[in-house]
Amino acid sequence: MLRLDGRVALVTGCGSSGPGWGNGKAIAALLARQGAAVYGVDIDLGAAAATREVIEQEGNSIHISVCDVTDAAQVEALLTDCEDRFGRLDILVNNVGRSEPGTPATMDETVWREQLDLNLTSAFSTTRRALPIMVRQGGGAIVNISSVAGMRWVGKDQVGYAAAKAGLVQFTKATAVAYARYNIRLNCVVPGLMLTPLVQRLADRYAGGDYEGMVARRHAQVPMGQMGDAWDVAHATLFLASDEARYITGTELVVDGGLTASTGQP
Ligand code: NAD
């Protein structure tokens, strides 16, 4: 079950914004454990190297390189290198994403555009270049990491992120229909409130650095009483990337402890 032997998987944002397990890091490690040849990219070489270190400690391997996925030329070079190096691409995980605070009245237009570039257009660029490879091979799986912020207001003003993550879901569905006949499946994992190293950054950006307070508030928001973690996102990603999900395309797997099913009332 869920083995990926002989598969080549490209994971964007394979590093982590702090010590511990971010979503991209856990996804890269899990796909490697399941037998995939993983190509991990990150804008931060040190973050990618930290992921490589833990994967090698587990006795698996990963090839890493630096790529800013908001730069179409770098993405083009990345996919060319992936094809040259591995000869194929079976799984693409678009994991890069990050939120900036603001409403339309308080957010600079530059920040708005950066949020769309980082959280949505980056997936367009990688997918654009990956699809012809997968068509030639006769199939593939693309998993895009969205967010419950693209479905609901989840406690903070982040309109650029919310709009981009909602757009990512519909980008995934529309492309899935267009490529279903080529045996290329596209789906989203939609994480809720996860306890990853990113939460420290969120506390700095949204709560004046009050990490403990932010963690407590996030736990309390979730019907299951606690945040999930990066492994919950990684396991959902593995499933959607695997042959066990061979008839699943154009949908999203929400991983949120019941958050979006709830009205938020106690
Ligand atoms: P993270 O910040 O720990 O890791 C993301 C990695 O992406 C970092 O190593 C960073 O250097 C890299 N990166 C940033 N910009 C890049 C760029 N332009 N090009 C290439 N790499 C870049 O975050 P994470 O925990 O791995 O989360 C990843 C995804 O999960 C994001 O899409 C995020 O929106 C989503 N998500 C997270 C949570 C949560 O609570 N942690 C909740 C919902 C959704």
PDB file of C-alpha atoms and ligand atoms in Angstrom:
ATOM      1  CA  MET A   1       0.000   0.000   0.000  1.00  0.00           C
ATOM      2  CA  LEU A   2       1.057   3.548  -0.789  1.00  0.00           C
ATOM      3  CA  ARG A   3       4.470   2.569  -2.200  1.00  0.00           C
ATOM      4  CA  LEU A   4       6.112   4.926  -4.665  1.00  0.00           C
ATOM      5  CA  ASP A   5       9.019   2.775  -5.870  1.00  0.00           C
ATOM      6  CA  GLY A   6      10.318   3.888  -9.248  1.00  0.00           C
ATOM      7  CA  ARG A   7       8.447   7.200  -9.078  1.00  0.00           C
ATOM      8  CA  VAL A   8      10.063  10.621  -9.348  1.00  0.00           C
ATOM      9  CA  ALA A   9       8.559  13.299  -7.095  1.00  0.00           C
ATOM     10  CA  LEU A  10       9.239  17.037  -7.184  1.00  0.00           C
ATOM     11  CA  VAL A  11       8.406  18.915  -3.952  1.00  0.00           C
ATOM     12  CA  THR A  12       8.494  22.711  -3.809  1.00  0.00           C
ATOM     13  CA  GLY A  13       9.303  24.414  -0.517  1.00  0.00           C
ATOM     14  CA  CYS A  14      10.951  21.238   0.809  1.00  0.00           C
ATOM     15  CA  GLY A  15      12.599  23.176   3.628  1.00  0.00           C
ATOM     16  CA  SER A  16      11.020  24.421   6.804  1.00  0.00           C
ATOM     17  CA  SER A  17      10.866  27.970   8.131  1.00  0.00           C
ATOM     18  CA  GLY A  18      12.311  26.813  11.462  1.00  0.00           C
ATOM     19  CA  PRO A  19      13.556  23.768  13.360  1.00  0.00           C
ATOM     20  CA  GLY A  20      11.163  20.803  13.334  1.00  0.00           C
ATOM     21  CA  TRP A  21       8.811  19.598  10.653  1.00  0.00           C
ATOM     22  CA  GLY A  22       7.136  21.953   8.207  1.00  0.00           C
ATOM     23  CA  ASN A  23       4.668  20.527   5.716  1.00  0.00           C
ATOM     24  CA  GLY A  24       7.082  20.487   2.781  1.00  0.00           C
ATOM     25  CA  LYS A  25       9.829  18.847   4.827  1.00  0.00           C
ATOM     26  CA  ALA A  26       7.499  16.100   6.092  1.00  0.00           C
ATOM     27  CA  ILE A  27       6.099  15.542   2.582  1.00  0.00           C
ATOM     28  CA  ALA A  28       9.610  15.174   1.105  1.00  0.00           C
ATOM     29  CA  ALA A  29      10.671  12.779   3.877  1.00  0.00           C
ATOM     30  CA  LEU A  30       7.501  10.664   3.597  1.00  0.00           C
ATOM     31  CA  LEU A  31       7.643  10.341  -0.192  1.00  0.00           C
ATOM     32  CA  ALA A  32      11.306   9.269   0.136  1.00  0.00           C
ATOM     33  CA  ARG A  33      10.347   6.688   2.800  1.00  0.00           C
ATOM     34  CA  GLN A  34       7.760   5.274   0.401  1.00  0.00           C
ATOM     35  CA  GLY A  35      10.421   4.697  -2.249  1.00  0.00           C
ATOM     36  CA  ALA A  36      10.175   7.767  -4.493  1.00  0.00           C
ATOM     37  CA  ALA A  37      13.227   9.492  -5.926  1.00  0.00           C
ATOM     38  CA  VAL A  38      12.608  12.969  -4.510  1.00  0.00           C
ATOM     39  CA  TYR A  39      13.749  16.236  -6.058  1.00  0.00           C
ATOM     40  CA  GLY A  40      13.270  18.935  -3.405  1.00  0.00           C
ATOM     41  CA  VAL A  41      13.567  22.636  -4.122  1.00  0.00           C
ATOM     42  CA  ASP A  42      13.517  25.666  -1.897  1.00  0.00           C
ATOM     43  CA  ILE A  43      14.419  29.341  -2.167  1.00  0.00           C
ATOM     44  CA  ASP A  44      16.599  28.797   0.918  1.00  0.00           C
ATOM     45  CA  LEU A  45      19.454  26.337   0.338  1.00  0.00           C
ATOM     46  CA  GLY A  46      20.071  25.951   4.092  1.00  0.00           C
ATOM     47  CA  ALA A  47      16.442  24.919   4.674  1.00  0.00           C
ATOM     48  CA  ALA A  48      16.593  22.372   1.841  1.00  0.00           C
ATOM     49  CA  ALA A  49      19.921  21.047   3.141  1.00  0.00           C
ATOM     50  CA  ALA A  50      18.377  20.524   6.607  1.00  0.00           C
ATOM     51  CA  THR A  51      15.670  18.404   4.970  1.00  0.00           C
ATOM     52  CA  ARG A  52      18.297  16.430   3.071  1.00  0.00           C
ATOM     53  CA  GLU A  53      20.138  15.786   6.328  1.00  0.00           C
ATOM     54  CA  VAL A  54      17.121  14.200   8.044  1.00  0.00           C
ATOM     55  CA  ILE A  55      16.198  12.192   4.956  1.00  0.00           C
ATOM     56  CA  GLU A  56      19.748  10.846   4.691  1.00  0.00           C
ATOM     57  CA  GLN A  57      19.750  10.024   8.408  1.00  0.00           C
ATOM     58  CA  GLU A  58      16.703   7.855   7.688  1.00  0.00           C
ATOM     59  CA  GLY A  59      18.703   6.016   5.021  1.00  0.00           C
ATOM     60  CA  ASN A  60      16.875   7.589   2.082  1.00  0.00           C
ATOM     61  CA  SER A  61      18.009  10.129  -0.484  1.00  0.00           C
ATOM     62  CA  ILE A  62      16.863  13.397  -1.994  1.00  0.00           C
ATOM     63  CA  HIS A  63      18.342  15.680  -4.618  1.00  0.00           C
ATOM     64  CA  ILE A  64      17.993  19.344  -3.632  1.00  0.00           C
ATOM     65  CA  SER A  65      18.441  22.620  -5.462  1.00  0.00           C
ATOM     66  CA  VAL A  66      17.603  26.282  -5.088  1.00  0.00           C
ATOM     67  CA  CYS A  67      14.614  27.636  -6.982  1.00  0.00           C
ATOM     68  CA  ASP A  68      12.376  30.643  -6.456  1.00  0.00           C
ATOM     69  CA  VAL A  69       9.098  29.251  -7.759  1.00  0.00           C
ATOM     70  CA  THR A  70       7.727  32.761  -8.337  1.00  0.00           C
ATOM     71  CA  ASP A  71      10.342  33.179 -11.095  1.00  0.00           C
ATOM     72  CA  ALA A  72       9.079  31.487 -14.274  1.00  0.00           C
ATOM     73  CA  ALA A  73      12.581  31.274 -15.774  1.00  0.00           C
ATOM     74  CA  GLN A  74      13.881  29.460 -12.696  1.00  0.00           C
ATOM     75  CA  VAL A  75      10.911  27.091 -12.810  1.00  0.00           C
ATOM     76  CA  GLU A  76      11.601  26.364 -16.481  1.00  0.00           C
ATOM     77  CA  ALA A  77      15.246  25.556 -15.673  1.00  0.00           C
ATOM     78  CA  LEU A  78      14.144  23.409 -12.716  1.00  0.00           C
ATOM     79  CA  LEU A  79      11.798  21.213 -14.735  1.00  0.00           C
ATOM     80  CA  THR A  80      14.397  20.855 -17.499  1.00  0.00           C
ATOM     81  CA  ASP A  81      16.943  19.747 -14.912  1.00  0.00           C
ATOM     82  CA  CYS A  82      14.458  17.310 -13.365  1.00  0.00           C
ATOM     83  CA  GLU A  83      13.855  15.692 -16.762  1.00  0.00           C
ATOM     84  CA  ASP A  84      17.587  15.592 -17.595  1.00  0.00           C
ATOM     85  CA  ARG A  85      18.491  14.145 -14.207  1.00  0.00           C
ATOM     86  CA  PHE A  86      15.672  11.632 -13.648  1.00  0.00           C
ATOM     87  CA  GLY A  87      14.196  11.184 -17.130  1.00  0.00           C
ATOM     88  CA  ARG A  88      10.627  11.554 -15.853  1.00  0.00           C
ATOM     89  CA  LEU A  89       8.298  13.250 -13.382  1.00  0.00           C
ATOM     90  CA  ASP A  90       5.490  11.274 -11.783  1.00  0.00           C
ATOM     91  CA  ILE A  91       4.483  13.396  -8.802  1.00  0.00           C
ATOM     92  CA  LEU A  92       4.503  17.163  -8.387  1.00  0.00           C
ATOM     93  CA  VAL A  93       3.721  18.659  -4.975  1.00  0.00           C
ATOM     94  CA  ASN A  94       3.184  22.415  -4.995  1.00  0.00           C
ATOM     95  CA  ASN A  95       3.750  23.141  -1.321  1.00  0.00           C
ATOM     96  CA  VAL A  96       5.172  26.684  -1.345  1.00  0.00           C
ATOM     97  CA  GLY A  97       2.932  29.210   0.348  1.00  0.00           C
ATOM     98  CA  ARG A  98       2.902  31.879   3.043  1.00  0.00           C
ATOM     99  CA  SER A  99       0.446  34.500   4.245  1.00  0.00           C
ATOM    100  CA  GLU A 100       0.738  38.228   4.757  1.00  0.00           C
ATOM    101  CA  PRO A 101      -1.771  40.160   6.868  1.00  0.00           C
ATOM    102  CA  GLY A 102      -4.182  42.727   5.526  1.00  0.00           C
ATOM    103  CA  THR A 103      -7.568  43.727   4.164  1.00  0.00           C
ATOM    104  CA  PRO A 104      -8.003  45.477   0.809  1.00  0.00           C
ATOM    105  CA  ALA A 105      -7.772  48.800   2.651  1.00  0.00           C
ATOM    106  CA  THR A 106      -4.603  47.960   4.567  1.00  0.00           C
ATOM    107  CA  MET A 107      -2.655  45.807   2.127  1.00  0.00           C
ATOM    108  CA  ASP A 108      -0.336  47.402  -0.450  1.00  0.00           C
ATOM    109  CA  GLU A 109      -1.094  46.371  -4.008  1.00  0.00           C
ATOM    110  CA  THR A 110       2.477  45.084  -4.217  1.00  0.00           C
ATOM    111  CA  VAL A 111       1.851  42.714  -1.302  1.00  0.00           C
ATOM    112  CA  TRP A 112      -1.436  41.593  -2.881  1.00  0.00           C
ATOM    113  CA  ARG A 113       0.367  40.740  -6.133  1.00  0.00           C
ATOM    114  CA  GLU A 114       3.186  38.997  -4.249  1.00  0.00           C
ATOM    115  CA  GLN A 115       0.623  36.876  -2.400  1.00  0.00           C
ATOM    116  CA  LEU A 116      -0.970  35.791  -5.683  1.00  0.00           C
ATOM    117  CA  ASP A 117       2.462  35.091  -7.196  1.00  0.00           C
ATOM    118  CA  LEU A 118       3.656  32.999  -4.254  1.00  0.00           C
ATOM    119  CA  ASN A 119       0.470  31.087  -3.419  1.00  0.00           C
ATOM    120  CA  LEU A 120      -1.127  30.658  -6.856  1.00  0.00           C
ATOM    121  CA  THR A 121       0.979  31.607  -9.883  1.00  0.00           C
ATOM    122  CA  SER A 122       3.883  29.482  -8.628  1.00  0.00           C
ATOM    123  CA  ALA A 123       1.669  26.393  -9.003  1.00  0.00           C
ATOM    124  CA  PHE A 124       0.604  27.540 -12.470  1.00  0.00           C
ATOM    125  CA  SER A 125       4.275  27.814 -13.532  1.00  0.00           C
ATOM    126  CA  THR A 126       5.350  24.384 -12.285  1.00  0.00           C
ATOM    127  CA  THR A 127       2.164  22.696 -13.554  1.00  0.00           C
ATOM    128  CA  ARG A 128       2.477  24.362 -16.959  1.00  0.00           C
ATOM    129  CA  ARG A 129       5.890  22.782 -17.431  1.00  0.00           C
ATOM    130  CA  ALA A 130       5.070  19.439 -15.721  1.00  0.00           C
ATOM    131  CA  LEU A 131       1.940  18.606 -17.747  1.00  0.00           C
ATOM    132  CA  PRO A 132       3.671  17.963 -21.115  1.00  0.00           C
ATOM    133  CA  ILE A 133       6.145  15.632 -19.374  1.00  0.00           C
ATOM    134  CA  MET A 134       3.304  13.705 -17.722  1.00  0.00           C
ATOM    135  CA  VAL A 135       1.317  13.564 -20.994  1.00  0.00           C
ATOM    136  CA  ARG A 136       4.350  12.019 -22.738  1.00  0.00           C
ATOM    137  CA  GLN A 137       4.716   9.477 -19.934  1.00  0.00           C
ATOM    138  CA  GLY A 138       1.034   8.560 -19.948  1.00  0.00           C
ATOM    139  CA  GLY A 139       0.137   9.894 -16.498  1.00  0.00           C
ATOM    140  CA  GLY A 140       1.070  11.636 -13.298  1.00  0.00           C
ATOM    141  CA  ALA A 141      -0.257  13.100 -10.062  1.00  0.00           C
ATOM    142  CA  ILE A 142      -0.166  16.712  -8.921  1.00  0.00           C
ATOM    143  CA  VAL A 143      -0.987  17.636  -5.332  1.00  0.00           C
ATOM    144  CA  ASN A 144      -1.425  21.298  -4.445  1.00  0.00           C
ATOM    145  CA  ILE A 145      -1.278  22.441  -0.823  1.00  0.00           C
ATOM    146  CA  SER A 146      -4.086  24.919  -0.234  1.00  0.00           C
ATOM    147  CA  SER A 147      -5.443  26.117   3.127  1.00  0.00           C
ATOM    148  CA  VAL A 148      -8.746  26.338   4.999  1.00  0.00           C
ATOM    149  CA  ALA A 149      -8.166  30.091   4.754  1.00  0.00           C
ATOM    150  CA  GLY A 150      -9.266  29.636   1.134  1.00  0.00           C
ATOM    151  CA  MET A 151     -12.633  28.296   2.375  1.00  0.00           C
ATOM    152  CA  ARG A 152     -13.385  30.315   5.536  1.00  0.00           C
ATOM    153  CA  TRP A 153     -12.268  33.332   7.549  1.00  0.00           C
ATOM    154  CA  VAL A 154     -10.122  31.563  10.150  1.00  0.00           C
ATOM    155  CA  GLY A 155      -9.404  34.262  12.686  1.00  0.00           C
ATOM    156  CA  LYS A 156      -7.177  36.744  10.929  1.00  0.00           C
ATOM    157  CA  ASP A 157      -7.306  39.200   8.038  1.00  0.00           C
ATOM    158  CA  GLN A 158      -5.234  37.791   5.174  1.00  0.00           C
ATOM    159  CA  VAL A 159      -7.224  38.565   2.033  1.00  0.00           C
ATOM    160  CA  GLY A 160      -4.408  37.971  -0.447  1.00  0.00           C
ATOM    161  CA  TYR A 161      -3.625  34.530   0.969  1.00  0.00           C
ATOM    162  CA  ALA A 162      -7.318  33.612   1.246  1.00  0.00           C
ATOM    163  CA  ALA A 163      -8.027  34.604  -2.352  1.00  0.00           C
ATOM    164  CA  ALA A 164      -4.941  32.836  -3.690  1.00  0.00           C
ATOM    165  CA  LYS A 165      -5.592  29.594  -1.788  1.00  0.00           C
ATOM    166  CA  ALA A 166      -9.235  29.569  -2.956  1.00  0.00           C
ATOM    167  CA  GLY A 167      -7.952  30.182  -6.485  1.00  0.00           C
ATOM    168  CA  LEU A 168      -5.536  27.280  -6.111  1.00  0.00           C
ATOM    169  CA  VAL A 169      -8.445  24.908  -5.411  1.00  0.00           C
ATOM    170  CA  GLN A 170     -10.355  25.968  -8.531  1.00  0.00           C
ATOM    171  CA  PHE A 171      -7.164  26.031 -10.637  1.00  0.00           C
ATOM    172  CA  THR A 172      -6.660  22.425  -9.544  1.00  0.00           C
ATOM    173  CA  LYS A 173     -10.224  21.336 -10.369  1.00  0.00           C
ATOM    174  CA  ALA A 174     -10.359  23.016 -13.790  1.00  0.00           C
ATOM    175  CA  THR A 175      -6.961  21.628 -14.794  1.00  0.00           C
ATOM    176  CA  ALA A 176      -7.924  18.185 -13.481  1.00  0.00           C
ATOM    177  CA  VAL A 177     -10.886  18.047 -15.842  1.00  0.00           C
ATOM    178  CA  ALA A 178      -8.785  19.219 -18.788  1.00  0.00           C
ATOM    179  CA  TYR A 179      -6.148  16.521 -18.171  1.00  0.00           C
ATOM    180  CA  ALA A 180      -8.291  13.635 -16.881  1.00  0.00           C
ATOM    181  CA  ARG A 181      -8.153  11.961 -20.316  1.00  0.00           C
ATOM    182  CA  TYR A 182      -4.341  11.863 -20.049  1.00  0.00           C
ATOM    183  CA  ASN A 183      -4.428   9.952 -16.751  1.00  0.00           C
ATOM    184  CA  ILE A 184      -3.040  12.994 -14.960  1.00  0.00           C
ATOM    185  CA  ARG A 185      -4.725  13.568 -11.614  1.00  0.00           C
ATOM    186  CA  LEU A 186      -4.752  16.917  -9.803  1.00  0.00           C
ATOM    187  CA  ASN A 187      -6.023  17.323  -6.246  1.00  0.00           C
ATOM    188  CA  CYS A 188      -5.582  19.617  -3.273  1.00  0.00           C
ATOM    189  CA  VAL A 189      -4.743  18.938   0.321  1.00  0.00           C
ATOM    190  CA  VAL A 190      -6.398  21.631   2.425  1.00  0.00           C
ATOM    191  CA  PRO A 191      -4.655  21.898   5.810  1.00  0.00           C
ATOM    192  CA  GLY A 192      -6.401  23.549   8.722  1.00  0.00           C
ATOM    193  CA  LEU A 193      -4.538  24.979  11.689  1.00  0.00           C
ATOM    194  CA  MET A 194      -1.311  22.992  11.863  1.00  0.00           C
ATOM    195  CA  LEU A 195       1.411  23.186  14.496  1.00  0.00           C
ATOM    196  CA  THR A 196       4.469  23.662  12.303  1.00  0.00           C
ATOM    197  CA  PRO A 197       7.503  25.974  12.621  1.00  0.00           C
ATOM    198  CA  LEU A 198       5.523  28.466  10.537  1.00  0.00           C
ATOM    199  CA  VAL A 199       3.384  29.233  13.621  1.00  0.00           C
ATOM    200  CA  GLN A 200       6.283  31.159  15.186  1.00  0.00           C
ATOM    201  CA  ARG A 201       6.344  33.370  12.131  1.00  0.00           C
ATOM    202  CA  LEU A 202       2.557  33.761  12.259  1.00  0.00           C
ATOM    203  CA  ALA A 203       2.796  34.810  15.920  1.00  0.00           C
ATOM    204  CA  ASP A 204       5.348  37.455  14.960  1.00  0.00           C
ATOM    205  CA  ARG A 205       3.250  38.697  12.011  1.00  0.00           C
ATOM    206  CA  TYR A 206      -0.231  38.555  13.574  1.00  0.00           C
ATOM    207  CA  ALA A 207       0.079  38.455  17.399  1.00  0.00           C
ATOM    208  CA  GLY A 208       3.012  40.703  18.333  1.00  0.00           C
ATOM    209  CA  GLY A 209       5.244  37.689  18.955  1.00  0.00           C
ATOM    210  CA  ASP A 210       2.902  36.040  21.493  1.00  0.00           C
ATOM    211  CA  TYR A 211       3.688  32.455  20.433  1.00  0.00           C
ATOM    212  CA  GLU A 212       2.148  30.719  23.489  1.00  0.00           C
ATOM    213  CA  GLY A 213      -1.065  32.737  23.167  1.00  0.00           C
ATOM    214  CA  MET A 214      -1.324  32.061  19.464  1.00  0.00           C
ATOM    215  CA  VAL A 215      -0.775  28.312  19.946  1.00  0.00           C
ATOM    216  CA  ALA A 216      -3.453  28.184  22.681  1.00  0.00           C
ATOM    217  CA  ARG A 217      -5.959  30.114  20.536  1.00  0.00           C
ATOM    218  CA  ARG A 218      -5.334  27.865  17.536  1.00  0.00           C
ATOM    219  CA  HIS A 219      -5.773  24.681  19.601  1.00  0.00           C
ATOM    220  CA  ALA A 220      -9.029  26.060  21.059  1.00  0.00           C
ATOM    221  CA  GLN A 221     -10.479  26.854  17.623  1.00  0.00           C
ATOM    222  CA  VAL A 222     -10.386  23.215  16.494  1.00  0.00           C
ATOM    223  CA  PRO A 223     -13.299  20.829  17.319  1.00  0.00           C
ATOM    224  CA  MET A 224     -10.796  18.020  17.977  1.00  0.00           C
ATOM    225  CA  GLY A 225      -9.181  20.307  20.567  1.00  0.00           C
ATOM    226  CA  GLN A 226      -5.758  20.567  19.005  1.00  0.00           C
ATOM    227  CA  MET A 227      -3.951  21.575  15.864  1.00  0.00           C
ATOM    228  CA  GLY A 228      -2.732  18.922  13.474  1.00  0.00           C
ATOM    229  CA  ASP A 229       0.886  18.706  12.410  1.00  0.00           C
ATOM    230  CA  ALA A 230       2.968  18.401   9.267  1.00  0.00           C
ATOM    231  CA  TRP A 231       2.597  14.602   9.194  1.00  0.00           C
ATOM    232  CA  ASP A 232      -1.169  14.908   8.861  1.00  0.00           C
ATOM    233  CA  VAL A 233      -0.592  16.998   5.736  1.00  0.00           C
ATOM    234  CA  ALA A 234       2.118  14.624   4.492  1.00  0.00           C
ATOM    235  CA  HIS A 235      -0.048  11.501   4.884  1.00  0.00           C
ATOM    236  CA  ALA A 236      -2.923  13.095   2.949  1.00  0.00           C
ATOM    237  CA  THR A 237      -0.475  14.167   0.242  1.00  0.00           C
ATOM    238  CA  LEU A 238       0.991  10.673  -0.012  1.00  0.00           C
ATOM    239  CA  PHE A 239      -2.468   9.171  -0.427  1.00  0.00           C
ATOM    240  CA  LEU A 240      -3.444  11.557  -3.227  1.00  0.00           C
ATOM    241  CA  ALA A 241      -0.091  11.002  -4.964  1.00  0.00           C
ATOM    242  CA  SER A 242      -0.332   7.207  -4.736  1.00  0.00           C
ATOM    243  CA  ASP A 243      -1.932   4.619  -7.005  1.00  0.00           C
ATOM    244  CA  GLU A 244      -4.461   3.942  -4.231  1.00  0.00           C
ATOM    245  CA  ALA A 245      -6.020   7.295  -5.224  1.00  0.00           C
ATOM    246  CA  ARG A 246      -6.037   6.359  -8.924  1.00  0.00           C
ATOM    247  CA  TYR A 247      -9.741   7.269  -9.424  1.00  0.00           C
ATOM    248  CA  ILE A 248      -9.571  10.509  -7.433  1.00  0.00           C
ATOM    249  CA  THR A 249      -9.088  13.731  -9.328  1.00  0.00           C
ATOM    250  CA  GLY A 250     -10.360  17.302  -9.192  1.00  0.00           C
ATOM    251  CA  THR A 251     -11.148  17.252  -5.502  1.00  0.00           C
ATOM    252  CA  GLU A 252      -9.742  18.355  -2.179  1.00  0.00           C
ATOM    253  CA  LEU A 253      -8.898  16.499   1.011  1.00  0.00           C
ATOM    254  CA  VAL A 254      -9.520  18.727   4.025  1.00  0.00           C
ATOM    255  CA  VAL A 255      -7.211  17.962   6.965  1.00  0.00           C
ATOM    256  CA  ASP A 256      -8.499  20.212   9.728  1.00  0.00           C
ATOM    257  CA  GLY A 257      -9.790  18.296  12.799  1.00  0.00           C
ATOM    258  CA  GLY A 258     -13.352  19.359  11.960  1.00  0.00           C
ATOM    259  CA  LEU A 259     -12.605  23.097  11.774  1.00  0.00           C
ATOM    260  CA  THR A 260     -14.454  23.896   8.557  1.00  0.00           C
ATOM    261  CA  ALA A 261     -17.382  21.594   9.448  1.00  0.00           C
ATOM    262  CA  SER A 262     -17.988  23.674  12.574  1.00  0.00           C
ATOM    263  CA  THR A 263     -19.731  27.007  13.107  1.00  0.00           C
ATOM    264  CA  GLY A 264     -17.164  27.833  15.750  1.00  0.00           C
ATOM    265  CA  GLN A 265     -19.777  27.761  18.535  1.00  0.00           C
ATOM    266  CA  PRO A 266     -18.856  25.763  21.677  1.00  0.00           C
TER     267      PRO A 266
HETATM  268  P1  NAD B   1       7.292  26.617   5.843  1.00  0.00           P
HETATM  269  O1  NAD B   1       7.317  28.118   5.774  1.00  0.00           O
HETATM  270  O2  NAD B   1       7.820  25.966   7.083  1.00  0.00           O
HETATM  271  O3  NAD B   1       8.094  26.008   4.615  1.00  0.00           O
HETATM  272  C1  NAD B   1       7.926  26.517   3.342  1.00  0.00           C
HETATM  273  C2  NAD B   1       9.245  26.497   2.614  1.00  0.00           C
HETATM  274  O4  NAD B   1       9.021  27.155   1.368  1.00  0.00           O
HETATM  275  C3  NAD B   1      10.364  27.262   3.339  1.00  0.00           C
HETATM  276  O5  NAD B   1      11.498  26.430   3.485  1.00  0.00           O
HETATM  277  C4  NAD B   1      10.638  28.444   2.407  1.00  0.00           C
HETATM  278  O6  NAD B   1      12.018  28.799   2.346  1.00  0.00           O
HETATM  279  C5  NAD B   1      10.150  27.927   1.069  1.00  0.00           C
HETATM  280  N1  NAD B   1       9.796  28.997   0.147  1.00  0.00           N
HETATM  281  C6  NAD B   1       9.197  30.180   0.439  1.00  0.00           C
HETATM  282  N2  NAD B   1       9.077  30.913  -0.663  1.00  0.00           N
HETATM  283  C7  NAD B   1       9.594  30.183  -1.688  1.00  0.00           C
HETATM  284  C8  NAD B   1       9.755  30.403  -3.074  1.00  0.00           C
HETATM  285  N3  NAD B   1       9.362  31.555  -3.647  1.00  0.00           N
HETATM  286  N4  NAD B   1      10.320  29.434  -3.834  1.00  0.00           N
HETATM  287  C9  NAD B   1      10.740  28.269  -3.268  1.00  0.00           C
HETATM  288  N5  NAD B   1      10.629  28.007  -1.940  1.00  0.00           N
HETATM  289  C10 NAD B   1      10.048  28.960  -1.170  1.00  0.00           C
HETATM  290  O7  NAD B   1       5.794  26.196   5.554  1.00  0.00           O
HETATM  291  P2  NAD B   1       5.127  24.739   5.612  1.00  0.00           P
HETATM  292  O8  NAD B   1       4.743  24.404   7.005  1.00  0.00           O
HETATM  293  O9  NAD B   1       5.961  23.756   4.859  1.00  0.00           O
HETATM  294  O10 NAD B   1       3.772  25.034   4.832  1.00  0.00           O
HETATM  295  C11 NAD B   1       3.740  24.860   3.516  1.00  0.00           C
HETATM  296  C12 NAD B   1       2.360  24.999   2.926  1.00  0.00           C
HETATM  297  O11 NAD B   1       1.326  24.636   3.834  1.00  0.00           O
HETATM  298  C13 NAD B   1       2.080  26.416   2.492  1.00  0.00           C
HETATM  299  O12 NAD B   1       1.475  26.398   1.222  1.00  0.00           O
HETATM  300  C14 NAD B   1       1.114  26.920   3.528  1.00  0.00           C
HETATM  301  O13 NAD B   1       0.319  27.956   3.030  1.00  0.00           O
HETATM  302  C15 NAD B   1       0.348  25.658   3.787  1.00  0.00           C
HETATM  303  N6  NAD B   1      -0.406  25.673   5.052  1.00  0.00           N
HETATM  304  C16 NAD B   1       0.227  25.699   6.244  1.00  0.00           C
HETATM  305  C17 NAD B   1      -0.508  25.721   7.393  1.00  0.00           C
HETATM  306  C18 NAD B   1       0.134  25.738   8.763  1.00  0.00           C
HETATM  307  O14 NAD B   1      -0.585  25.943   9.740  1.00  0.00           O
HETATM  308  N7  NAD B   1       1.422  25.525   8.851  1.00  0.00           N
HETATM  309  C19 NAD B   1      -1.907  25.730   7.341  1.00  0.00           C
HETATM  310  C20 NAD B   1      -2.522  25.716   6.111  1.00  0.00           C
HETATM  311  C21 NAD B   1      -1.755  25.677   4.962  1.00  0.00           C
END
